[in-house]
Short mmCIF file of C-alpha atoms and ligand atoms in Angstrom, two decimals:
data_model
loop_
_atom_site.label_atom_id
_atom_site.label_comp_id
_atom_site.label_asym_id
_atom_site.label_seq_id
_atom_site.Cartn_x
_atom_site.Cartn_y
_atom_site.Cartn_z
CA MET A 1192 73.52 115.17 68.14
CA SER A 1193 70.82 113.18 70.02
CA SER A 1194 70.14 113.99 73.64
CA ILE A 1195 71.64 110.68 74.77
CA GLU A 1196 74.84 111.40 72.81
CA THR A 1197 74.99 114.81 74.46
CA PHE A 1198 74.45 113.11 77.80
CA ALA A 1199 77.20 110.50 77.14
CA GLY A 1200 79.54 113.31 76.07
CA SER A 1201 78.87 115.17 79.29
CA ILE A 1202 79.70 112.26 81.64
CA THR A 1203 82.96 112.86 83.50
CA VAL A 1204 85.23 110.44 85.34
CA ALA A 1205 84.35 112.32 88.52
CA ASP A 1206 80.61 111.71 87.88
CA LEU A 1207 81.23 108.01 87.43
CA GLU A 1208 83.38 107.81 90.53
CA ARG A 1209 80.91 109.70 92.68
CA ASP A 1210 77.80 107.70 91.72
CA PRO A 1211 77.68 105.70 88.50
CA PHE A 1212 74.26 104.14 89.14
CA PRO A 1213 71.97 106.90 87.80
CA ILE A 1214 74.23 107.10 84.74
CA TYR A 1215 74.02 103.34 84.17
CA ARG A 1216 70.26 103.47 84.58
CA ARG A 1217 69.85 106.09 81.89
CA LEU A 1218 72.24 104.24 79.57
CA ARG A 1219 70.38 100.93 80.09
CA ASP A 1220 67.12 102.63 79.15
CA GLU A 1221 68.25 104.83 76.29
CA ALA A 1222 71.60 103.61 74.96
CA PRO A 1223 72.56 100.17 76.32
CA VAL A 1224 75.70 100.15 74.15
CA CYS A 1225 77.15 103.64 74.36
CA HIS A 1226 80.53 105.26 73.84
CA VAL A 1227 81.56 107.40 76.81
CA PRO A 1228 84.37 109.73 75.67
CA ALA A 1229 85.64 110.57 79.16
CA VAL A 1230 86.80 106.97 79.72
CA GLU A 1231 87.35 106.13 76.03
CA LEU A 1232 85.15 103.06 76.40
CA THR A 1233 81.91 101.78 74.97
CA LEU A 1234 79.80 100.81 77.96
CA VAL A 1235 77.53 97.75 77.71
CA THR A 1236 75.08 98.06 80.56
CA ARG A 1237 72.25 95.50 80.31
CA TRP A 1238 72.34 92.07 82.02
CA GLU A 1239 71.65 90.15 78.80
CA ASP A 1240 74.29 92.00 76.79
CA VAL A 1241 76.95 91.74 79.51
CA HIS A 1242 76.38 87.95 79.45
CA HIS A 1243 76.59 87.96 75.65
CA VAL A 1244 80.04 89.58 75.85
CA ALA A 1245 81.25 86.97 78.36
CA ARG A 1246 79.88 84.07 76.29
CA HIS A 1247 81.77 85.15 73.17
CA PRO A 1248 85.48 85.56 73.86
CA GLU A 1249 86.12 85.01 70.14
CA LEU A 1250 84.33 88.32 69.50
CA PHE A 1251 85.34 90.14 72.69
CA THR A 1252 88.91 89.36 73.69
CA ALA A 1253 90.46 90.08 77.09
CA ASP A 1254 93.69 90.91 75.24
CA VAL A 1255 92.99 94.63 75.10
CA GLY A 1256 95.83 96.46 73.37
CA SER A 1257 95.36 99.71 75.28
CA SER A 1258 94.45 98.02 78.59
CA PRO A 1259 95.54 100.02 81.63
CA LEU A 1260 95.85 96.66 83.39
CA THR A 1261 98.46 95.37 80.93
CA ARG A 1262 100.24 98.74 80.97
CA THR A 1263 100.44 98.63 84.76
CA LEU A 1264 100.98 94.95 85.55
CA GLY A 1265 102.37 93.44 82.35
CA GLN A 1266 100.66 90.63 80.42
CA ASN A 1267 98.72 88.49 82.89
CA MET A 1268 95.95 85.88 82.97
CA LEU A 1269 93.27 88.57 82.77
CA THR A 1270 94.71 89.99 79.55
CA VAL A 1271 95.08 86.73 77.59
CA ASP A 1272 92.51 84.19 76.40
CA GLY A 1273 92.18 80.48 75.70
CA GLY A 1274 95.09 78.09 76.31
CA GLU A 1275 97.43 80.84 77.51
CA GLN A 1276 94.97 81.95 80.19
CA ARG A 1277 94.33 78.34 81.24
CA ARG A 1278 98.08 77.69 81.49
CA ILE A 1279 98.51 80.54 83.98
CA ARG A 1280 95.31 79.82 85.92
CA ALA A 1281 96.30 76.16 86.32
CA THR A 1282 99.05 77.30 88.69
CA ILE A 1283 96.67 78.90 91.20
CA ASP A 1284 93.35 77.10 90.69
CA PRO A 1285 94.19 74.07 92.88
CA ALA A 1286 94.66 76.31 95.95
CA MET A 1287 91.46 78.23 95.17
CA ARG A 1288 89.00 75.30 94.88
CA PRO A 1289 86.07 75.76 97.27
CA ARG A 1290 86.76 72.63 99.29
CA VAL A 1291 90.48 73.37 99.57
CA VAL A 1292 89.79 76.98 100.59
CA ALA A 1293 87.26 75.84 103.21
CA GLY A 1294 90.07 73.73 104.69
CA TYR A 1295 92.55 76.56 105.26
CA ALA A 1296 90.64 79.87 105.18
CA PRO A 1297 89.16 79.99 108.72
CA ALA A 1298 92.54 79.20 110.33
CA VAL A 1299 94.17 82.02 108.33
CA ILE A 1300 91.45 84.66 108.51
CA GLU A 1301 89.98 84.32 112.01
CA PRO A 1302 93.14 85.06 114.02
CA ILE A 1303 93.85 88.12 111.86
CA ALA A 1304 90.28 89.40 112.28
CA GLU A 1305 90.32 88.64 116.02
CA ARG A 1306 93.58 90.55 116.49
CA HIS A 1307 92.23 93.62 114.74
CA LEU A 1308 88.95 93.44 116.63
CA ALA A 1309 90.76 93.24 119.94
CA ALA A 1310 92.69 96.39 118.97
CA ILE A 1311 89.64 98.47 118.04
CA GLU A 1312 87.01 97.17 120.46
CA PRO A 1313 88.02 99.34 123.44
CA ASP A 1314 87.82 102.50 121.31
CA GLY A 1315 84.01 102.48 121.25
CA GLY A 1316 84.01 103.90 117.73
CA GLY A 1317 86.21 104.64 114.76
CA GLU A 1318 86.85 104.33 111.05
CA LEU A 1319 86.52 100.70 109.99
CA MET A 1320 87.92 100.63 106.42
CA ALA A 1321 91.49 101.45 107.47
CA THR A 1322 91.44 99.74 110.87
CA TYR A 1323 89.56 96.55 110.02
CA CYS A 1324 88.21 95.85 106.51
CA GLU A 1325 91.33 96.54 104.47
CA PRO A 1326 94.05 95.28 106.82
CA VAL A 1327 92.21 92.01 107.51
CA SER A 1328 91.73 91.51 103.77
CA VAL A 1329 95.33 92.22 102.78
CA LEU A 1330 96.92 90.28 105.60
CA ALA A 1331 94.73 87.22 104.96
CA LEU A 1332 95.62 87.11 101.28
CA GLY A 1333 99.25 88.03 102.01
CA SER A 1334 99.45 84.98 104.21
CA VAL A 1335 97.78 82.66 101.65
CA MET A 1336 100.05 83.98 98.91
CA GLY A 1337 103.17 83.52 101.03
CA LEU A 1338 103.96 87.21 101.54
CA GLY A 1339 103.61 86.78 105.29
CA ASP A 1340 106.30 89.30 106.25
CA ALA A 1341 104.84 92.22 104.25
CA ASP A 1342 102.95 94.51 106.64
CA ALA A 1343 99.37 95.67 106.10
CA ASP A 1344 100.30 99.29 105.32
CA THR A 1345 102.73 98.22 102.59
CA LEU A 1346 100.20 95.83 101.06
CA ARG A 1347 97.44 98.46 101.19
CA ARG A 1348 99.75 101.01 99.61
CA TRP A 1349 100.68 98.54 96.83
CA PHE A 1350 97.12 97.68 95.93
CA GLY A 1351 96.01 101.32 96.09
CA ALA A 1352 98.77 102.35 93.71
CA LEU A 1353 98.31 99.40 91.34
CA ALA A 1354 94.55 100.02 91.28
CA LEU A 1355 95.18 103.62 90.29
CA GLY A 1356 97.07 102.37 87.24
CA GLY A 1357 94.70 99.46 86.55
CA SER A 1358 91.68 101.76 86.29
CA ASN A 1359 93.54 104.58 84.53
CA PHE A 1360 91.44 104.43 81.35
CA GLU A 1361 91.96 108.16 80.93
CA SER A 1362 95.80 107.64 80.80
CA ASP A 1363 96.54 110.21 83.50
CA PRO A 1364 100.38 110.34 83.71
CA GLY A 1365 100.33 111.27 87.41
CA LYS A 1366 98.28 108.19 88.31
CA GLN A 1367 100.45 106.00 86.11
CA ALA A 1368 103.68 107.19 87.76
CA ILE A 1369 102.37 106.19 91.19
CA ALA A 1370 101.32 102.77 89.88
CA ASP A 1371 104.64 102.20 88.09
CA ALA A 1372 106.62 103.05 91.23
CA ALA A 1373 104.60 100.52 93.25
CA SER A 1374 105.06 97.93 90.55
CA ALA A 1375 108.85 98.39 90.65
CA GLU A 1376 108.77 98.15 94.44
CA VAL A 1377 106.90 94.82 94.26
CA ASP A 1378 109.56 93.51 91.85
CA ASP A 1379 112.39 94.54 94.19
CA ARG A 1380 110.70 93.00 97.18
CA VAL A 1381 109.42 89.75 95.66
CA LEU A 1382 112.21 88.73 93.27
CA PRO A 1383 114.55 87.65 96.09
CA LEU A 1384 111.64 85.67 97.58
CA LEU A 1385 111.10 83.92 94.23
CA ASP A 1386 114.82 83.06 94.09
CA ARG A 1387 114.48 81.41 97.48
CA LEU A 1388 111.22 79.62 96.63
CA GLU A 1389 112.82 78.25 93.50
CA GLN A 1390 115.18 76.28 95.74
CA GLU A 1391 112.83 75.74 98.68
CA PRO A 1392 109.13 75.41 97.77
CA ASP A 1393 106.96 76.26 100.79
CA GLY A 1394 103.39 75.33 99.73
CA SER A 1395 102.26 78.96 99.43
CA VAL A 1396 100.35 80.08 96.32
CA LEU A 1397 103.41 82.04 95.19
CA SER A 1398 105.47 78.87 95.46
CA ASP A 1399 102.78 76.94 93.54
CA MET A 1400 102.84 79.57 90.78
CA LEU A 1401 106.55 79.00 90.35
CA HIS A 1402 106.57 75.20 90.57
CA THR A 1403 103.24 73.94 89.17
CA GLN A 1404 103.61 72.26 85.81
CA PRO A 1405 100.51 73.25 83.82
CA PRO A 1406 98.95 70.34 81.87
CA ASP A 1407 99.55 72.20 78.60
CA GLY A 1408 102.60 74.35 78.28
CA GLU A 1409 105.56 75.68 80.16
CA ARG A 1410 105.86 76.55 83.83
CA LEU A 1411 105.53 80.25 84.59
CA SER A 1412 108.67 82.35 84.27
CA LYS A 1413 109.52 84.73 87.12
CA PRO A 1414 108.31 87.80 85.20
CA GLU A 1415 105.02 85.95 84.60
CA VAL A 1416 104.74 85.09 88.29
CA LEU A 1417 105.33 88.75 89.14
CA ALA A 1418 102.73 90.08 86.68
CA ASN A 1419 100.12 87.64 87.95
CA LEU A 1420 101.03 88.28 91.57
CA LYS A 1421 100.40 91.99 90.91
CA LEU A 1422 97.01 91.12 89.42
CA ILE A 1423 96.21 89.17 92.58
CA LEU A 1424 97.57 91.98 94.77
CA LEU A 1425 95.34 94.42 92.96
CA GLY A 1426 92.13 92.39 92.75
CA GLY A 1427 92.54 89.92 95.54
CA MET A 1428 93.91 92.24 98.20
CA GLN A 1429 91.70 95.19 97.54
CA GLU A 1430 88.38 93.65 96.70
CA PRO A 1431 87.49 91.51 99.73
CA GLY A 1432 88.17 94.53 101.98
CA HIS A 1433 86.03 96.71 99.75
CA ALA A 1434 83.29 94.07 99.65
CA LEU A 1435 83.43 93.77 103.43
CA GLY A 1436 83.06 97.55 103.74
CA ILE A 1437 80.13 97.57 101.32
CA ALA A 1438 78.38 94.65 103.07
CA LEU A 1439 78.84 96.29 106.45
CA TRP A 1440 77.60 99.66 105.18
CA ALA A 1441 74.59 97.97 103.54
CA LEU A 1442 73.62 96.18 106.75
CA LEU A 1443 74.20 99.18 109.00
CA GLN A 1444 71.89 101.36 106.93
CA HIS A 1445 69.22 98.64 106.82
CA PRO A 1446 68.60 97.99 110.52
CA GLU A 1447 65.79 95.49 109.87
CA ALA A 1448 68.10 93.36 107.70
CA LEU A 1449 70.85 93.70 110.29
CA ALA A 1450 68.48 92.56 113.05
CA GLU A 1451 67.51 89.54 110.97
CA VAL A 1452 71.14 88.59 110.38
CA ARG A 1453 71.93 89.02 114.09
CA ALA A 1454 68.96 86.79 115.02
CA GLN A 1455 69.69 84.20 112.31
CA PRO A 1456 73.40 84.17 111.47
CA GLU A 1457 72.73 81.66 108.68
CA LEU A 1458 71.31 84.63 106.72
CA LEU A 1459 74.71 86.31 106.64
CA ASP A 1460 75.94 84.54 103.50
CA GLY A 1461 72.86 85.72 101.57
CA ALA A 1462 73.35 89.25 102.88
CA VAL A 1463 76.93 89.26 101.60
CA GLU A 1464 75.84 88.04 98.14
CA GLU A 1465 73.15 90.72 98.03
CA ALA A 1466 75.65 93.43 98.99
CA LEU A 1467 77.94 92.25 96.16
CA ARG A 1468 75.02 92.53 93.72
CA TRP A 1469 73.66 95.79 95.09
CA HIS A 1470 76.95 97.74 94.97
CA SER A 1471 79.35 95.57 93.03
CA PRO A 1472 82.93 96.40 94.05
CA VAL A 1473 84.42 95.52 90.63
CA GLY A 1474 82.61 97.56 88.00
CA THR A 1475 83.48 96.10 84.62
CA GLN A 1476 84.98 93.42 82.44
CA THR A 1477 86.99 95.26 79.78
CA ARG A 1478 87.24 93.60 76.37
CA GLN A 1479 88.22 94.46 72.80
CA VAL A 1480 86.10 93.71 69.75
CA THR A 1481 87.90 91.29 67.39
CA GLU A 1482 85.59 91.47 64.35
CA ARG A 1483 82.66 93.53 63.20
CA THR A 1484 79.71 92.55 65.38
CA GLU A 1485 76.52 93.85 66.91
CA ILE A 1486 75.15 94.20 70.42
CA ALA A 1487 71.58 95.36 70.98
CA GLY A 1488 71.44 96.56 67.38
CA VAL A 1489 74.60 98.68 67.69
CA THR A 1490 77.41 97.82 65.28
CA LEU A 1491 80.86 97.59 66.83
CA ARG A 1492 84.01 97.84 64.76
CA PRO A 1493 87.11 95.65 65.37
CA GLY A 1494 89.42 97.31 67.89
CA THR A 1495 86.60 98.97 69.84
CA VAL A 1496 87.27 98.69 73.56
CA ILE A 1497 84.16 97.91 75.55
CA ALA A 1498 83.40 97.70 79.23
CA ALA A 1499 80.75 95.11 80.05
CA VAL A 1500 79.45 96.78 83.19
CA LEU A 1501 78.89 94.11 85.85
CA ALA A 1502 77.71 96.70 88.38
CA SER A 1503 75.01 97.80 85.94
CA ALA A 1504 73.98 94.26 84.94
CA ASN A 1505 73.50 93.60 88.65
CA GLN A 1506 71.03 96.51 88.76
CA ASP A 1507 69.20 95.82 85.50
CA GLU A 1508 65.46 96.04 86.09
CA ARG A 1509 64.95 93.81 83.03
CA HIS A 1510 66.47 90.97 85.06
CA TRP A 1511 65.99 91.85 88.74
CA GLN A 1512 62.82 92.79 90.61
CA GLN A 1513 63.29 96.15 92.35
CA PRO A 1514 67.07 96.02 91.88
CA GLU A 1515 67.65 99.21 93.88
CA ARG A 1516 66.35 97.47 97.03
CA PHE A 1517 68.85 95.75 99.33
CA ASP A 1518 67.04 92.47 99.99
CA ILE A 1519 68.99 89.80 101.87
CA HIS A 1520 66.42 87.16 100.88
CA ARG A 1521 66.95 87.69 97.17
CA THR A 1522 67.87 84.61 95.16
CA GLY A 1523 69.57 84.20 91.80
CA ALA A 1524 73.20 84.42 90.73
CA HIS A 1525 74.75 87.88 90.43
CA ALA A 1526 77.65 88.90 88.20
CA ALA A 1527 79.90 90.57 90.78
CA PHE A 1528 82.66 87.97 90.41
CA GLY A 1529 82.60 88.29 86.64
CA LEU A 1530 81.26 85.98 83.96
CA GLY A 1531 82.77 83.52 81.53
CA ALA A 1532 86.31 82.15 81.38
CA HIS A 1533 87.79 84.96 83.51
CA HIS A 1534 85.30 84.50 86.35
CA CYS A 1535 87.16 85.46 89.53
CA ALA A 1536 89.82 82.90 90.38
CA GLY A 1537 89.60 83.82 94.07
CA ALA A 1538 85.81 83.94 94.46
CA SER A 1539 85.65 81.19 97.05
CA LEU A 1540 88.48 82.65 99.14
CA ALA A 1541 86.94 86.11 98.78
CA ARG A 1542 83.64 84.91 100.20
CA HIS A 1543 85.42 83.57 103.30
CA GLU A 1544 87.34 86.84 103.59
CA VAL A 1545 84.11 88.80 103.71
CA ARG A 1546 81.85 86.47 105.67
CA LEU A 1547 84.19 85.55 108.52
CA PRO A 1548 85.35 89.06 109.51
CA LEU A 1549 81.77 90.34 109.12
CA ARG A 1550 80.37 87.60 111.37
CA LEU A 1551 83.04 88.22 114.02
CA LEU A 1552 82.50 91.98 113.93
CA LEU A 1553 78.73 91.63 114.41
CA GLU A 1554 79.18 89.07 117.18
CA ARG A 1555 81.75 91.13 119.06
CA LEU A 1556 80.13 94.56 118.68
CA PRO A 1557 76.40 94.13 119.42
CA ARG A 1558 75.76 97.91 119.41
CA LEU A 1559 77.56 98.58 116.15
CA ARG A 1560 75.96 101.44 114.19
CA LEU A 1561 76.93 104.11 111.65
CA ASP A 1562 78.31 107.34 113.05
CA ALA A 1563 75.52 109.79 112.19
CA GLU A 1564 77.96 112.71 112.27
CA GLN A 1565 80.25 111.30 109.60
CA PRO A 1566 78.18 110.10 106.64
CA VAL A 1567 79.65 107.34 104.51
CA GLU A 1568 80.83 108.36 101.06
CA LEU A 1569 81.40 105.71 98.41
CA SER A 1570 83.69 106.30 95.48
CA GLY A 1571 84.84 104.57 92.32
CA TRP A 1572 83.24 103.03 89.27
CA GLU A 1573 85.85 100.46 88.23
CA PHE A 1574 86.68 99.69 91.87
CA ARG A 1575 84.00 100.95 94.24
CA ALA A 1576 84.12 101.13 98.03
CA PRO A 1577 83.38 103.36 101.01
CA LEU A 1578 86.17 105.96 101.27
CA ALA A 1579 85.72 105.71 105.02
CA LEU A 1580 83.25 103.94 107.27
CA HIS A 1581 82.87 105.72 110.59
CA ALA A 1582 80.91 103.72 113.15
CA ARG A 1583 80.19 103.61 116.86
CA TRP A 1584 79.93 100.59 119.12
CA ASP A 1585 80.00 101.97 122.66
C1 HEM B 328 84.92 90.32 96.78
C2 HEM B 328 86.11 90.18 96.26
C3 HEM B 328 86.38 90.02 94.78
C4 HEM B 328 85.65 90.47 93.71
C5 HEM B 328 84.34 91.27 93.71
C6 HEM B 328 86.35 90.03 92.52
C7 HEM B 328 85.90 90.26 91.22
C8 HEM B 328 86.51 89.78 90.09
C9 HEM B 328 86.01 89.99 88.75
C10 HEM B 328 84.77 90.76 88.38
C11 HEM B 328 86.87 89.37 87.90
C12 HEM B 328 86.76 89.29 86.37
C13 HEM B 328 87.41 90.48 85.72
C14 HEM B 328 87.33 90.41 84.21
O1 HEM B 328 86.92 89.40 83.65
O2 HEM B 328 87.71 91.40 83.55
C15 HEM B 328 87.92 88.79 88.71
C16 HEM B 328 89.00 88.11 88.21
C17 HEM B 328 90.04 87.64 88.99
N1 HEM B 328 90.12 87.64 90.36
FE1 HEM B 328 88.75 88.40 91.63
N2 HEM B 328 87.47 89.35 92.89
C18 HEM B 328 87.53 89.31 94.26
C19 HEM B 328 88.50 88.68 95.03
C20 HEM B 328 89.58 88.00 94.56
C21 HEM B 328 90.55 87.32 95.37
C22 HEM B 328 90.55 87.17 96.89
C23 HEM B 328 91.49 86.82 94.53
C24 HEM B 328 92.72 86.06 94.97
C25 HEM B 328 93.22 85.03 94.42
C26 HEM B 328 91.10 87.19 93.18
C27 HEM B 328 91.78 86.88 92.02
C28 HEM B 328 91.32 87.09 90.74
C29 HEM B 328 92.05 86.69 89.55
C30 HEM B 328 93.42 86.04 89.52
C31 HEM B 328 91.25 87.04 88.46
C32 HEM B 328 91.57 86.83 86.98
C33 HEM B 328 91.00 85.50 86.54
C34 HEM B 328 91.26 85.21 85.08
O3 HEM B 328 91.62 86.09 84.32
O4 HEM B 328 91.07 84.05 84.70
N3 HEM B 328 89.94 87.90 93.23
N4 HEM B 328 87.67 89.04 90.03
#
């Protein structure tokens, strides 16, 4: 066995969750297409190859038979291709267009962020993931989706449990049971709402999903609405909060960048993009090989499940200059919102959900800094975020 095969065989899920970046670096250099037994996936880690996977859905389908996402959520737009995916996406895309989002997002997000800021400001310090980043993210999307009466703790619990199932590549029954219970709870809670919306459309995204007639094909059935709502709960609720936490952590540990952003707030958007590149919150695009093909000289058999690792592509030194540096002036498109036909449907909304709460936080707390006594620990490889973000602002 070669030393890189021995290395790949020795990688554990815990290693990946703790810090996948040194692992990705070694794989990019020595085995850019490499089977990792612990997650039962072949990881594709270079920028060029990750793009190749996205450009060829006929070779690398999103319809992954063993997908933990399908197992947890049911068939959804992220696990089908072509016309079927477009049919589902057509029901949410109109509400997610950049100009449309710019029209409604500030009015939804700012009051929620302001309310949470007002609650934490007098404390002089605290943990920001649970008190700010995640609740602002879930409540903003809850409101856009039309789940306005679900409280932040319930929404956070749902996405945490669904994410456990969605990233359960190792098929851990304990994780799956938690995810399945949350999935059943979403059904119980949302089905009566769908029954009402069927009679009384209310302009929310959930209502649009039920009523929009896609150009090609049938309207979505209620089970389809539920599966795709769960996808949005998982990705859309969790990720902007995680991205906000990552952007905040990145700025707080780079005081010179933070000072620049404070002095020139127009640099904030670039800082957010760089944070998304630097520590991408969504790690991979999982796909299944449809026919015998090759990537980087490695032959892949039909049925092989691959993970095109966005977080690694975003760190590939073959594409980026000094990728390990957090540089808010960096230019060039990153891959954090995915590539190809499944590029994030909520990217525009997500950017508002990160930028606005970050801007307000920096404006309101001029002495904001990391709490030196409680170092930040990040975790996750499929979904990565600070476990906690302790800061002081007295
Ligand atoms: C910073 C926050 C976010 C990040 C980093 C992110 C990242 C991603 C990535 C990488 C994908 C592609 C996955 C793949 O191809 O396997 C994706 C897809 C998707 N995202 Fe996001 N996302 C974010 C926020 C959101 C929000 C707010 C929504 C709410 C609507 C959303 C909804 C979706 C949907 C529905 C898909 C599936 C699209 C399709 O299959 O056509 N995401 N996202």
